[in-house]
mmCIF file of C-alpha atoms and ligand atoms in Angstrom:
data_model
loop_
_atom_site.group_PDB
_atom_site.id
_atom_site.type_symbol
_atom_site.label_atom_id
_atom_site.label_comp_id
_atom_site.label_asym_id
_atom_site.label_seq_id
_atom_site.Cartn_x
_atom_site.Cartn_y
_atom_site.Cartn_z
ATOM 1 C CA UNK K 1122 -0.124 8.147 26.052
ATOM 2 C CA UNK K 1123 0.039 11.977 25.215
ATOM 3 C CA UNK K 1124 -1.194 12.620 21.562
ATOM 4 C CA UNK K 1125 0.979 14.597 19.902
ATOM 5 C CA UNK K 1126 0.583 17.107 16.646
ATOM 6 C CA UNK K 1127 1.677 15.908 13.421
ATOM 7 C CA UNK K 1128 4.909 17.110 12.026
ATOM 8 C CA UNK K 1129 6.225 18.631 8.818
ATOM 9 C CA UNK K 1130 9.286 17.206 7.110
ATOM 10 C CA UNK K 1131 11.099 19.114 5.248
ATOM 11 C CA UNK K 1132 10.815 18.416 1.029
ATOM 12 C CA UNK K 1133 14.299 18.074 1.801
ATOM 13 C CA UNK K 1134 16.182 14.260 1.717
ATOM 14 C CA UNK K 1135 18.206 15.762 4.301
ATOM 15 C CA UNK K 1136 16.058 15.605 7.956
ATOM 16 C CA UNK K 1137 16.106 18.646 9.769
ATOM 17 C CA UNK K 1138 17.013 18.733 13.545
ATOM 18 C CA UNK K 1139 13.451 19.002 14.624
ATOM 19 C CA UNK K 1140 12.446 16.203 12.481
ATOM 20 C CA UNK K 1141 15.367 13.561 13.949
ATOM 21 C CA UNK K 1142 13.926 14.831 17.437
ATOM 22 C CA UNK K 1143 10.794 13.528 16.660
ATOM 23 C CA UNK K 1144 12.110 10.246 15.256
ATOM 24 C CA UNK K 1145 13.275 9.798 18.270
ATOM 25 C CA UNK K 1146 10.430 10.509 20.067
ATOM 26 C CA UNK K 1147 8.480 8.149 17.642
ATOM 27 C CA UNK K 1148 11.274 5.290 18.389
ATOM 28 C CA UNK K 1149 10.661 5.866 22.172
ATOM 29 C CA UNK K 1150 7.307 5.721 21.458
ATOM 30 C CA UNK K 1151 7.348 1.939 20.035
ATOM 31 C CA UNK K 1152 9.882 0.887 22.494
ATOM 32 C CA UNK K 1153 6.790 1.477 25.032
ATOM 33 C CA UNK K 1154 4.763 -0.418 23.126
ATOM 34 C CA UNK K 1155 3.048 2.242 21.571
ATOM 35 C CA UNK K 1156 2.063 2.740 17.851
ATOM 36 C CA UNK K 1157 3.390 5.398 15.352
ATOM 37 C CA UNK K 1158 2.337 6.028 11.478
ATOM 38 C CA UNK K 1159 4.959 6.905 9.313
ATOM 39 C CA UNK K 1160 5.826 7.846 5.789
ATOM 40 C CA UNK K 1161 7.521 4.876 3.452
ATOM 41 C CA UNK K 1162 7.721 5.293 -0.540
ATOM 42 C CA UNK K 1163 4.291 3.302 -1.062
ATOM 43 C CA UNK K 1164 1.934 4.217 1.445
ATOM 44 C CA UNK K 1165 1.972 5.397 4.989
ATOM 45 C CA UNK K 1166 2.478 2.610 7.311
ATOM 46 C CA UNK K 1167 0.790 2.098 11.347
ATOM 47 C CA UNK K 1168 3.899 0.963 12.657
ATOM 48 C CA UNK K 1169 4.617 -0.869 16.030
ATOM 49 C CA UNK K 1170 7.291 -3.023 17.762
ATOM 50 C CA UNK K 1171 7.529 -6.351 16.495
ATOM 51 C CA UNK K 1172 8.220 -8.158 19.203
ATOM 52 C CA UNK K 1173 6.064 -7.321 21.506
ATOM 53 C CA UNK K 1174 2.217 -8.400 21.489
ATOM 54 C CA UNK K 1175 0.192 -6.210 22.933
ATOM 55 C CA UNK K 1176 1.347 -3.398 20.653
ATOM 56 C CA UNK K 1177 0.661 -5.514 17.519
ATOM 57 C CA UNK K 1178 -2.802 -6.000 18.790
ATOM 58 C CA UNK K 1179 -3.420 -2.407 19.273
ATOM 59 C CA UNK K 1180 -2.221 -2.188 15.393
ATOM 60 C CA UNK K 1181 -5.204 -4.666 14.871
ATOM 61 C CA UNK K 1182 -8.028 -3.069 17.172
ATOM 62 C CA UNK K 1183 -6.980 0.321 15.232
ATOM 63 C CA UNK K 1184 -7.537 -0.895 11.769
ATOM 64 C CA UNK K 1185 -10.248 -2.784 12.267
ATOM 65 C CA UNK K 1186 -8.503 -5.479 11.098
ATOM 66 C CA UNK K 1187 -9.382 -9.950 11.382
ATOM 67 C CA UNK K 1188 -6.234 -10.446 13.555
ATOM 68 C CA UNK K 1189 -5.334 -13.479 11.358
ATOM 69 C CA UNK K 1190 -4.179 -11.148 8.235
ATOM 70 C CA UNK K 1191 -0.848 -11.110 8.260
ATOM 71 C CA UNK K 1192 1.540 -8.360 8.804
ATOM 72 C CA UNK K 1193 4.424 -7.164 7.065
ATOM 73 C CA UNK K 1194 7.697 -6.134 8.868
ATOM 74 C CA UNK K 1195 10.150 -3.500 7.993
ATOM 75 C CA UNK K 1196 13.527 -3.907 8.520
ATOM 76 C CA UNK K 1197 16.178 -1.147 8.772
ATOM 77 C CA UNK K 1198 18.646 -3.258 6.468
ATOM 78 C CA UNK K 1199 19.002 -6.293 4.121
ATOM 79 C CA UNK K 1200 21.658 -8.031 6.741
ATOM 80 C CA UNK K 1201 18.077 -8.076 9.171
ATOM 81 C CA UNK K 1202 17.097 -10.266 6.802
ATOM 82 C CA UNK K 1203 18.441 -13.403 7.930
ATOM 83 C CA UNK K 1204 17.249 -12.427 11.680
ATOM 84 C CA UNK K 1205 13.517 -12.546 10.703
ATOM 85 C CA UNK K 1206 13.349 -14.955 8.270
ATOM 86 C CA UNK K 1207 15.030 -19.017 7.537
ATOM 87 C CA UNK K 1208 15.601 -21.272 4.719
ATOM 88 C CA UNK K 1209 15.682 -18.007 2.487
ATOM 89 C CA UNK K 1210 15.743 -19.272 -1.565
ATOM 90 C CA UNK K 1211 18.907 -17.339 -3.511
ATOM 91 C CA UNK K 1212 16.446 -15.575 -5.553
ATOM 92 C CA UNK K 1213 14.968 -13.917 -2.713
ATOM 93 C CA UNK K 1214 18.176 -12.333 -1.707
ATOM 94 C CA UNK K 1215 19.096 -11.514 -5.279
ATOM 95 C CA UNK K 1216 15.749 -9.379 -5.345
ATOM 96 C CA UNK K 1217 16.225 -8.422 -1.746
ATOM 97 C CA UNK K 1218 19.672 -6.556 -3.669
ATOM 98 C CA UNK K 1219 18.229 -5.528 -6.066
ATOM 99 C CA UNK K 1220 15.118 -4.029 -5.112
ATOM 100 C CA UNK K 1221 16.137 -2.686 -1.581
ATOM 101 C CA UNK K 1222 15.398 0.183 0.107
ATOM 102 C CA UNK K 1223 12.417 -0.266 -2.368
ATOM 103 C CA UNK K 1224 8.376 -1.114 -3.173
ATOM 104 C CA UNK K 1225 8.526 -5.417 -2.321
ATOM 105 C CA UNK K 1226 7.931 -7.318 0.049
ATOM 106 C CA UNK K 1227 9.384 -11.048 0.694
ATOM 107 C CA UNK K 1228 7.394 -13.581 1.487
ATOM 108 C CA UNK K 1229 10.020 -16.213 3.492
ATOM 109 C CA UNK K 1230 10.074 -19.308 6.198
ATOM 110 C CA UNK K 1231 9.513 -17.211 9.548
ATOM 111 C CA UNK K 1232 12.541 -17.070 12.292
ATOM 112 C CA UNK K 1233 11.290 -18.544 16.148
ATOM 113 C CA UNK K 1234 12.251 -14.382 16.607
ATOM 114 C CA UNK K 1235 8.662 -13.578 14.747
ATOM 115 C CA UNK K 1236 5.290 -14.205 16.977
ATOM 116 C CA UNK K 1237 2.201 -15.818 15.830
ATOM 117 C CA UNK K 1238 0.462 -12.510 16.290
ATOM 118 C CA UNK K 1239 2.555 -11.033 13.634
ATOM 119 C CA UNK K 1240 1.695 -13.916 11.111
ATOM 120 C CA UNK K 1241 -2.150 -14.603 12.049
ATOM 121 C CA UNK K 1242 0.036 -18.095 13.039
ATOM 122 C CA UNK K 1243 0.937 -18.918 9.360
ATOM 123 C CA UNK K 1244 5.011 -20.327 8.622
ATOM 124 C CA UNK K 1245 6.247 -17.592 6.749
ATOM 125 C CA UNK K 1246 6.501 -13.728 7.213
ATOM 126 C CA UNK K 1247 6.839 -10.729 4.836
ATOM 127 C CA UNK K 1248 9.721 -8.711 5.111
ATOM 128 C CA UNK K 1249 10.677 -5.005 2.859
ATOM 129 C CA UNK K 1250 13.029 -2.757 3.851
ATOM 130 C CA UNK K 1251 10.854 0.960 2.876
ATOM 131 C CA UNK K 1252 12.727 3.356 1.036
ATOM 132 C CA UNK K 1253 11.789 6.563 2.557
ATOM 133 C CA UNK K 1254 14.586 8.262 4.893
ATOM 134 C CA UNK K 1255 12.225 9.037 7.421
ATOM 135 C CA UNK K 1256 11.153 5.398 7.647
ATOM 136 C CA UNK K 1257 14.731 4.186 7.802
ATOM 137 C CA UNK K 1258 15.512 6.921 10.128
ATOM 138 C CA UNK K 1259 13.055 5.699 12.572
ATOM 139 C CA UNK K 1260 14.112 2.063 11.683
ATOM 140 C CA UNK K 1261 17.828 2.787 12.667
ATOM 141 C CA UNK K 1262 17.125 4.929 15.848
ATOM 142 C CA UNK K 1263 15.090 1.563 17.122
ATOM 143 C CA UNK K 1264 18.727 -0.363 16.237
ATOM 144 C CA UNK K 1265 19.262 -3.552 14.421
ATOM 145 C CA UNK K 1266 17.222 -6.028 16.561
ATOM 146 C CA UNK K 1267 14.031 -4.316 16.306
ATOM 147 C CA UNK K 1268 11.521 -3.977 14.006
ATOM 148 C CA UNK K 1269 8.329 -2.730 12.776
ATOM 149 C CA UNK K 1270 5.439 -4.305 12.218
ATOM 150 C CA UNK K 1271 3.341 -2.101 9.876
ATOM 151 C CA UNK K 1272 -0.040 -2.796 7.475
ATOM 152 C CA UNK K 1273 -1.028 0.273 5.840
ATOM 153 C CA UNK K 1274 -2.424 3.033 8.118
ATOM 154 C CA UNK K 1275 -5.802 2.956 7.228
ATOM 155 C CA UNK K 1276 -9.135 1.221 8.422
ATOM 156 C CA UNK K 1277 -9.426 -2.511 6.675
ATOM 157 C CA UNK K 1278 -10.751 -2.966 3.411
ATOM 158 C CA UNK K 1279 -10.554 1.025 2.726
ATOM 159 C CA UNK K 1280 -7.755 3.184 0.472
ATOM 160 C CA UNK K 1281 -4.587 3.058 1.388
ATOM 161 C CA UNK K 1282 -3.160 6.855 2.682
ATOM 162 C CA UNK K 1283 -0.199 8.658 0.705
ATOM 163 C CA UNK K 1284 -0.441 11.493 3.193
ATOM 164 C CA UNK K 1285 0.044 12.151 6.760
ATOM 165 C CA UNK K 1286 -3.269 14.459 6.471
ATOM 166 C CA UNK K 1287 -4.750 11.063 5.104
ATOM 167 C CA UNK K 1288 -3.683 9.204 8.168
ATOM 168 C CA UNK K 1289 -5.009 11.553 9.875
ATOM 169 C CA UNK K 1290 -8.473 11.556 8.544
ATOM 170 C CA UNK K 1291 -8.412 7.799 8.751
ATOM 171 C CA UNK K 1292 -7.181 6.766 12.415
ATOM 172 C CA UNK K 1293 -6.803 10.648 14.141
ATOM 173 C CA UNK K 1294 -6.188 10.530 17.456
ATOM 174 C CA UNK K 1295 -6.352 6.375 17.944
ATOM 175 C CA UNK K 1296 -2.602 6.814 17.000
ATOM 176 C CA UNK K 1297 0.024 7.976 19.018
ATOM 177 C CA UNK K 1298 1.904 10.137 16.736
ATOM 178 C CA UNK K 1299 1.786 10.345 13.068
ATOM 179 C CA UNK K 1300 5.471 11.647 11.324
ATOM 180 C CA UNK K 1301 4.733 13.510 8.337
ATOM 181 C CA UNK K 1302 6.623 12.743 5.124
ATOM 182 C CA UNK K 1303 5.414 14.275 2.443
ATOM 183 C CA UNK K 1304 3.341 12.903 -0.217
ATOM 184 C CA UNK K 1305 4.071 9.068 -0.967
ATOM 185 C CA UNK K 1306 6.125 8.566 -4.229
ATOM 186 C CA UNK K 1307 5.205 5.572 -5.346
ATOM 187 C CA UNK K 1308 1.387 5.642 -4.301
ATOM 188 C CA UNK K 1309 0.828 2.159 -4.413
ATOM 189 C CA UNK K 1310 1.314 -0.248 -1.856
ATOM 190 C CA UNK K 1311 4.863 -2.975 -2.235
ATOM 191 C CA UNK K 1312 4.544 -5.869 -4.505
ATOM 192 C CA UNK K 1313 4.676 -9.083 -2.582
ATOM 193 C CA UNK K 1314 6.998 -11.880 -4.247
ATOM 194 C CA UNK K 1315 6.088 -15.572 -2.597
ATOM 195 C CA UNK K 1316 8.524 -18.613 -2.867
ATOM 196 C CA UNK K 1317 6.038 -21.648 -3.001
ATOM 197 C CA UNK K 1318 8.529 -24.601 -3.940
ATOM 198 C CA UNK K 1319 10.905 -21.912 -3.828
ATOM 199 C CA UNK K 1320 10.189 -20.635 -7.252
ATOM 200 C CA UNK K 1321 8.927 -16.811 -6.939
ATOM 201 C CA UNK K 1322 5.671 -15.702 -7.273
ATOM 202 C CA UNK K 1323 3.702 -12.394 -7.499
ATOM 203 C CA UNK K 1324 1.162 -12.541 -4.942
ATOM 204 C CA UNK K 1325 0.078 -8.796 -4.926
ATOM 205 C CA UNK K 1326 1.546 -6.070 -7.862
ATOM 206 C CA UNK K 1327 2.543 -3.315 -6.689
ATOM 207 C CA UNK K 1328 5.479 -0.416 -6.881
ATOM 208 C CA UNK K 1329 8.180 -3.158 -8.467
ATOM 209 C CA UNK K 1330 6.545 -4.046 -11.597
ATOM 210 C CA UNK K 1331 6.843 -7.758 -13.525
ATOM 211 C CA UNK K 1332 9.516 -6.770 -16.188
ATOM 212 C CA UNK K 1333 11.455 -5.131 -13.388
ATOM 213 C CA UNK K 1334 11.001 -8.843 -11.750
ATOM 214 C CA UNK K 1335 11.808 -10.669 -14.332
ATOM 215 C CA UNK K 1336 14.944 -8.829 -15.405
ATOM 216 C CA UNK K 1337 16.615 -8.890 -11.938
ATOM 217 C CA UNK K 1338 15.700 -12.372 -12.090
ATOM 218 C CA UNK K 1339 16.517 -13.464 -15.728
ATOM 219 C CA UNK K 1340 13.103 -15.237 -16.023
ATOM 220 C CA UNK K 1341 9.267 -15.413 -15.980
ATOM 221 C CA UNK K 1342 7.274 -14.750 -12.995
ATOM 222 C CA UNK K 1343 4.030 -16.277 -11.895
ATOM 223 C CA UNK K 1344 1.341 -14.211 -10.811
ATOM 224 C CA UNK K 1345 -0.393 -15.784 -8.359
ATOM 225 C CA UNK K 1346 -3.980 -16.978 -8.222
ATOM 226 C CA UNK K 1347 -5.599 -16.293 -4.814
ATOM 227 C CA UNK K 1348 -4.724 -18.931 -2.419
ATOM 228 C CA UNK K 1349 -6.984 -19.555 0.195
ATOM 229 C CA UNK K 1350 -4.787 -21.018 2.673
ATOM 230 C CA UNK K 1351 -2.706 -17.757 3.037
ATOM 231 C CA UNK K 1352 -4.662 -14.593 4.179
ATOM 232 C CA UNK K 1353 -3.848 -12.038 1.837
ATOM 233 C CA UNK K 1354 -5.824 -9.184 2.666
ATOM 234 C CA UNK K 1355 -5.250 -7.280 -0.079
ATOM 235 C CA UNK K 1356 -5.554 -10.321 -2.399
ATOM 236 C CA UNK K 1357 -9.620 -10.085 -1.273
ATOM 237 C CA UNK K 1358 -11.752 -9.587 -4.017
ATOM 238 C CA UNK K 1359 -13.296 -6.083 -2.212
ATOM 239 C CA UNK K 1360 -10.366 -4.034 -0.981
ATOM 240 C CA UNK K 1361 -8.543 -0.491 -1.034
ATOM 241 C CA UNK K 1362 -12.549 0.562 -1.981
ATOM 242 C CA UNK K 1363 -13.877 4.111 -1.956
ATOM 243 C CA UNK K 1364 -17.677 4.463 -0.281
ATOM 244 C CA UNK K 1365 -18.715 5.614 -3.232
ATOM 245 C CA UNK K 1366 -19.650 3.124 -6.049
ATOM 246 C CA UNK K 1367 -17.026 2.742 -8.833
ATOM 247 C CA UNK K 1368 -17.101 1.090 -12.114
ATOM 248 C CA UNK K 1369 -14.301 0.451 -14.464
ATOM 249 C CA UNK K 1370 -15.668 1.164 -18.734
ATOM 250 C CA UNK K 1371 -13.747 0.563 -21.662
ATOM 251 C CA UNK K 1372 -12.657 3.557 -23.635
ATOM 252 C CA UNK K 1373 -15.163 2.965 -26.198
ATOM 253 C CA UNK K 1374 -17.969 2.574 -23.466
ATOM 254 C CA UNK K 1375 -17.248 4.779 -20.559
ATOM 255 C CA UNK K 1376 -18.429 7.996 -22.232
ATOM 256 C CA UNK K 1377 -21.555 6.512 -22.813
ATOM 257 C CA UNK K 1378 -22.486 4.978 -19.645
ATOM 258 C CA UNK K 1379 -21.800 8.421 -17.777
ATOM 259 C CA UNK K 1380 -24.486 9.709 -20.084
ATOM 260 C CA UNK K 1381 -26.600 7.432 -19.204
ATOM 261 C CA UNK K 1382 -25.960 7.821 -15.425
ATOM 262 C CA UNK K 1383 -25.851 11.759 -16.058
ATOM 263 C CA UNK K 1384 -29.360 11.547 -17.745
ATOM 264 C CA UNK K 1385 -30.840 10.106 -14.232
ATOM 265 C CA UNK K 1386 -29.562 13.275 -12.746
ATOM 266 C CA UNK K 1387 -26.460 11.154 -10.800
ATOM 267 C CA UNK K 1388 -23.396 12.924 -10.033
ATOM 268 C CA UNK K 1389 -20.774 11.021 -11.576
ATOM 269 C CA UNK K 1390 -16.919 11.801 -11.521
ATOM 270 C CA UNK K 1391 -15.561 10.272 -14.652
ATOM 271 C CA UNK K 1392 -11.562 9.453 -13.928
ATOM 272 C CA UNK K 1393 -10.015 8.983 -17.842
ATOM 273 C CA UNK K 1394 -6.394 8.666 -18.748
ATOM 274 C CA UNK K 1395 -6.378 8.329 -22.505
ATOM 275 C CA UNK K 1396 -7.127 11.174 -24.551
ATOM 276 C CA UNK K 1397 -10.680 10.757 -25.390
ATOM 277 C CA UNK K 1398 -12.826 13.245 -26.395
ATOM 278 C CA UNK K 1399 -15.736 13.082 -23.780
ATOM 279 C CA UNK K 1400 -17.329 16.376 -24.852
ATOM 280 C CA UNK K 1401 -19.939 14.870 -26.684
ATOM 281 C CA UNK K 1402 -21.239 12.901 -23.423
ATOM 282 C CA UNK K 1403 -20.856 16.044 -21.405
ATOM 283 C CA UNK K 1404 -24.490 17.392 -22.003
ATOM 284 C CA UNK K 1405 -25.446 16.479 -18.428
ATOM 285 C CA UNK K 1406 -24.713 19.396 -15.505
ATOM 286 C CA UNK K 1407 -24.137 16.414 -12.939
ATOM 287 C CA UNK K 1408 -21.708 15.134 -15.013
ATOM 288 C CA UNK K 1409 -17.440 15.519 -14.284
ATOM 289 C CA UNK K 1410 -14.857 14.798 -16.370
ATOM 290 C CA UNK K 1411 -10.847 14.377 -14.788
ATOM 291 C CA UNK K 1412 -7.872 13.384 -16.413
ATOM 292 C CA UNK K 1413 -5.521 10.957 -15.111
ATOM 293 C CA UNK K 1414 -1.954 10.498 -16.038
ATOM 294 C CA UNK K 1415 -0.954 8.885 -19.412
ATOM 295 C CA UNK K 1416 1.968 7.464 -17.612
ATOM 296 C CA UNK K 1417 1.446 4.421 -14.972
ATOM 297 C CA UNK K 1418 4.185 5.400 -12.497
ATOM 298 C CA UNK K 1419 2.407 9.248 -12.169
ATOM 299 C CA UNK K 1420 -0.985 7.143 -12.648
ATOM 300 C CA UNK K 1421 -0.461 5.240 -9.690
ATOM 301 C CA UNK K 1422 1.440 8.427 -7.285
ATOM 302 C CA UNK K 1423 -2.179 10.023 -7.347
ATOM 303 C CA UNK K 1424 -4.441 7.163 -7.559
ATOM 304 C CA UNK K 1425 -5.382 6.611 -4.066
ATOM 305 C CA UNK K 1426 -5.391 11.169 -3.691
ATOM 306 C CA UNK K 1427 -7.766 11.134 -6.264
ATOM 307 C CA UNK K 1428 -10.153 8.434 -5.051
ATOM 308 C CA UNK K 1429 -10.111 9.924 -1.672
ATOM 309 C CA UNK K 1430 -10.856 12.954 -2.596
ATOM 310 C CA UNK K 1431 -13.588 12.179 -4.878
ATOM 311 C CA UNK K 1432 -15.119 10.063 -2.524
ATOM 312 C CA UNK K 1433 -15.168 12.648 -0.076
ATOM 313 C CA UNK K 1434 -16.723 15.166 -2.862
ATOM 314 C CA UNK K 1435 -20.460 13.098 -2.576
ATOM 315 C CA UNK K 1436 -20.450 11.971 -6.150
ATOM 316 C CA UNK K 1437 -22.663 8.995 -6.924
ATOM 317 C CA UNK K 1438 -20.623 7.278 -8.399
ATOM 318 C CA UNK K 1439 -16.911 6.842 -9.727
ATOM 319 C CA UNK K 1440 -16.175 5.726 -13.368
ATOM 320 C CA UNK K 1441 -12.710 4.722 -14.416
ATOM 321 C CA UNK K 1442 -11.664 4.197 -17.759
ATOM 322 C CA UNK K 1443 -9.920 0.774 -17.754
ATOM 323 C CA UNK K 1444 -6.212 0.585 -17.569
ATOM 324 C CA UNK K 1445 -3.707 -0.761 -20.767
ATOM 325 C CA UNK K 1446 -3.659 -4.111 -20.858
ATOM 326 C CA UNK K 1447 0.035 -3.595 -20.203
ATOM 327 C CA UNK K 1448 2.278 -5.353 -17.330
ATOM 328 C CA UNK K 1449 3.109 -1.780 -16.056
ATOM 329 C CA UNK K 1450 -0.306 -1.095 -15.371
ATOM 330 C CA UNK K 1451 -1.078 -4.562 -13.735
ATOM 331 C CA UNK K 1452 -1.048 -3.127 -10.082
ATOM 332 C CA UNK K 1453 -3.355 -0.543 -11.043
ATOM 333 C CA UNK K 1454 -5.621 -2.449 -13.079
ATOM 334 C CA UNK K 1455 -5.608 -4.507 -9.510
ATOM 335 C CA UNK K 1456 -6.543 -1.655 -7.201
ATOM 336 C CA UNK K 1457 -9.104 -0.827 -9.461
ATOM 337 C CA UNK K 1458 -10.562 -3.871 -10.082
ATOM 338 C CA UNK K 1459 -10.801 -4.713 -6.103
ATOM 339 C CA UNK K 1460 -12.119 -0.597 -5.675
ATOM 340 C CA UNK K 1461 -14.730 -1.581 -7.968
ATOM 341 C CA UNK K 1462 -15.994 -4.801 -5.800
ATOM 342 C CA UNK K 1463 -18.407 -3.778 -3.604
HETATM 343 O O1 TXA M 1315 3.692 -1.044 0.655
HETATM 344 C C1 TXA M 1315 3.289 -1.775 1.547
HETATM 345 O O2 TXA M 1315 3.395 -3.003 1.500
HETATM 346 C C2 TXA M 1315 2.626 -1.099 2.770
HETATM 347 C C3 TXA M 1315 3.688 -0.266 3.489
HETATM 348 C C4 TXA M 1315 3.163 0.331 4.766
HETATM 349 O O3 TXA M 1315 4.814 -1.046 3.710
HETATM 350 N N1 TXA M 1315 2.088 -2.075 3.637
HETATM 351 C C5 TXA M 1315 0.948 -2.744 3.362
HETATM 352 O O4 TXA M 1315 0.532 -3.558 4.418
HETATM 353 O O5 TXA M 1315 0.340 -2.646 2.318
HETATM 354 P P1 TXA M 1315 -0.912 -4.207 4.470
HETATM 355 O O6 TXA M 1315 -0.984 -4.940 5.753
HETATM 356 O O7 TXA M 1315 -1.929 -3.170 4.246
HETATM 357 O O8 TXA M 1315 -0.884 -5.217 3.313
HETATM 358 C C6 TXA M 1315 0.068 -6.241 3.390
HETATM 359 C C7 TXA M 1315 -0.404 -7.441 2.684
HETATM 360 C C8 TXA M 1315 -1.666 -7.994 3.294
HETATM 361 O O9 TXA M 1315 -2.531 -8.292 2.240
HETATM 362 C C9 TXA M 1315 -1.172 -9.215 4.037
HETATM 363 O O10 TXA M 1315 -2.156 -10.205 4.130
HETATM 364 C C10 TXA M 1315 0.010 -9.630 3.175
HETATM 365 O O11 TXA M 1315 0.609 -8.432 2.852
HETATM 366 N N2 TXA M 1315 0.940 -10.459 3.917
HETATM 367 C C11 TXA M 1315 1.680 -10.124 4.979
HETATM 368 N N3 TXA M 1315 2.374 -11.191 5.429
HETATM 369 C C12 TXA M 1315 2.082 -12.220 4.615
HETATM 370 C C13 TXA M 1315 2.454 -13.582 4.574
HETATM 371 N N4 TXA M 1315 3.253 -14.108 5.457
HETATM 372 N N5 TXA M 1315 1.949 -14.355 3.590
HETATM 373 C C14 TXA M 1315 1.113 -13.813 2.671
HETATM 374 N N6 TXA M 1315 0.704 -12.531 2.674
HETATM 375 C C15 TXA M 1315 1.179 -11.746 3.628
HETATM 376 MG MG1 MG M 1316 -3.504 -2.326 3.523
#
């Protein structure tokens, strides 16, 4: 297949003409089996046609990815929902309302429509409908019947992209074309709700945060403990990592240890979001200082930027000064913690 540039969106909701015109060619693209990385309001996705196998493997080959970690689909509407999925619990389609176009994903009871590729052969399937109009876009030109399967566009086990230039970087030309959307809002990849015994459970934070949950839902959710019977890729203990070592340091702590790191003549990129004074550990050249958003929802928008680009900067190491102990910073404190795994 012909590789084609990226394109530009507009910072416009509205999609220009040229932009629909290469939705379309995108849509064409996965109706011949092909793949295409687009924008959604998390992270960009590798997207390709549900249904059909040998595209879904290609997704796999691409990332670099054990082909029995499961995939989530997108679907163009919440009326898809009942297409993909069976048996679906009432609090599922409450949060499906409530939550959609949005940041979560649905784990349900899979529909005969969804293959075993798709599901690395396991009962159930995760569905979100993305809320990014260029993701719907291209979800509505392939009509209601289709879908796209999509993991995050970027090789296993490594940060997710929020750009197409990220894409780019990660898979270049393995990809057949790569719709540019701007920078991701949310930064952070979907949280994944589970319905073991039918009773909801958080199986990955992410953009829809616990109280948000538990408010649309009138009650306590469970955050789940890793299960080992269902592959959850990002539920590994080493995932969404940088190269580059990092370490998470209390606020008390972290000043100190980059001293001592500094002292050995490391480079060391020191990522704070509290208002510390680190001046007085600053006596070493080799030693950076960057400040990070007070706020978790701006926290997490440039999380995955920042580690990117620090990791590409040839720093010795990364130190992060550890998260609130707050349920808005829960997803966060998760990428972290999993960065920090080598
Ligand atoms: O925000 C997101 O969720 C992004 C955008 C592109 O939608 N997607 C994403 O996909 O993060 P991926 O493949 O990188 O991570 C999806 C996670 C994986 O850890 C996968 O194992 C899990 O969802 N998953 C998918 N289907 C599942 C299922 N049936 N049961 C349990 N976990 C599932
Ligand atoms: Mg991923």
């Amino acid at each position: 297949m012909i590789k084609k540039p990226m394109l530009s969106a507009s910072s416009s909701n509205e999609l220009s003409q040229l932009h629909q015109a290469r939705i379309g060619e995108a849509a064409d693209i996965v109706r011949a089996g092909g793949t295409v990385a687009f924008p959604t309001e998390t992270v960009y996705g590798l997207g390709a046609d549900v249904s059909n196998p040998a595209a879904i493997e290609k997704i796999y080959t691409i990332k670099q990815r054990p082909t029995d970690h499961p995939l989530i689909v997108h679907i163009g509407d919440i009326s898809q929902l009942s297409y993909w999925a069976e048996n679906i619990p009432e609090s599922a389609w409450t949060l499906a309302h409530h939550f959609w176009p949005g940041p979560l994903t649905l784990v349900l009871q899979r529909s005969s429509r969804i293959l075993d590729c798709v599901t690395g052969g396991q009962p159930t399937v995760g569905l979100r409908m993305p809320a990014h109009p260029t993701a719907l876009a291209l979800l509505n030109a392939l009509g209601p019947e289709k879908a796209l399967a999509a993991p995050s566009a970027n090789r296993f086990g490594r940060i997710s992209p929020t750009t197409a230039e990220h894409v780019q970087q990660e898979l270049g030309s393995n990809v057949d074309l790569i719709l540019d959307g701007g920078a991701c809002e949310v930064g952070l990849e979907s949280t994944i709700i589970s319905f073991h015994d039918r009773l909801p459970q958080i199986l990955r934070p992410g953009g829809i945060t616990a109280s948000s949950l538990e408010t649309a839902l009138q009650g306590p959710f469970i955050l789940a403990s890793a299960n080992p019977v269902v592959r959850t890729s990002g539920s590994l203990s080493s995932h969404y990592a940088p190269v580059t070592p990092l370490q998470i340091h209390s606020t008390e702590l972290i000043g100190r240890h980059a001293s001592a790191l500094g002292a050995q003549h490391l480079r060391v990129m020191v990522m704070t979001w509290s208002k510390i004074d680190v001046t007085p550990f600053c006596t070493h050249a080799s030693v950076k200082f960057h400040s990070m958003p007070a706020d978790p929802i701006l926290y997490g928008r440039q999380l995955y930027a920042t580690l990117r680009q620090f990791d590409q900067a040839g720093f010795d190491y990364l130190l992060a000064e550890a998260p609130p102990d707050h349920s808005d910073w829960l997803a966060i404190a998760d990428r972290l913690q999993r960065a920090s795994n080598h």
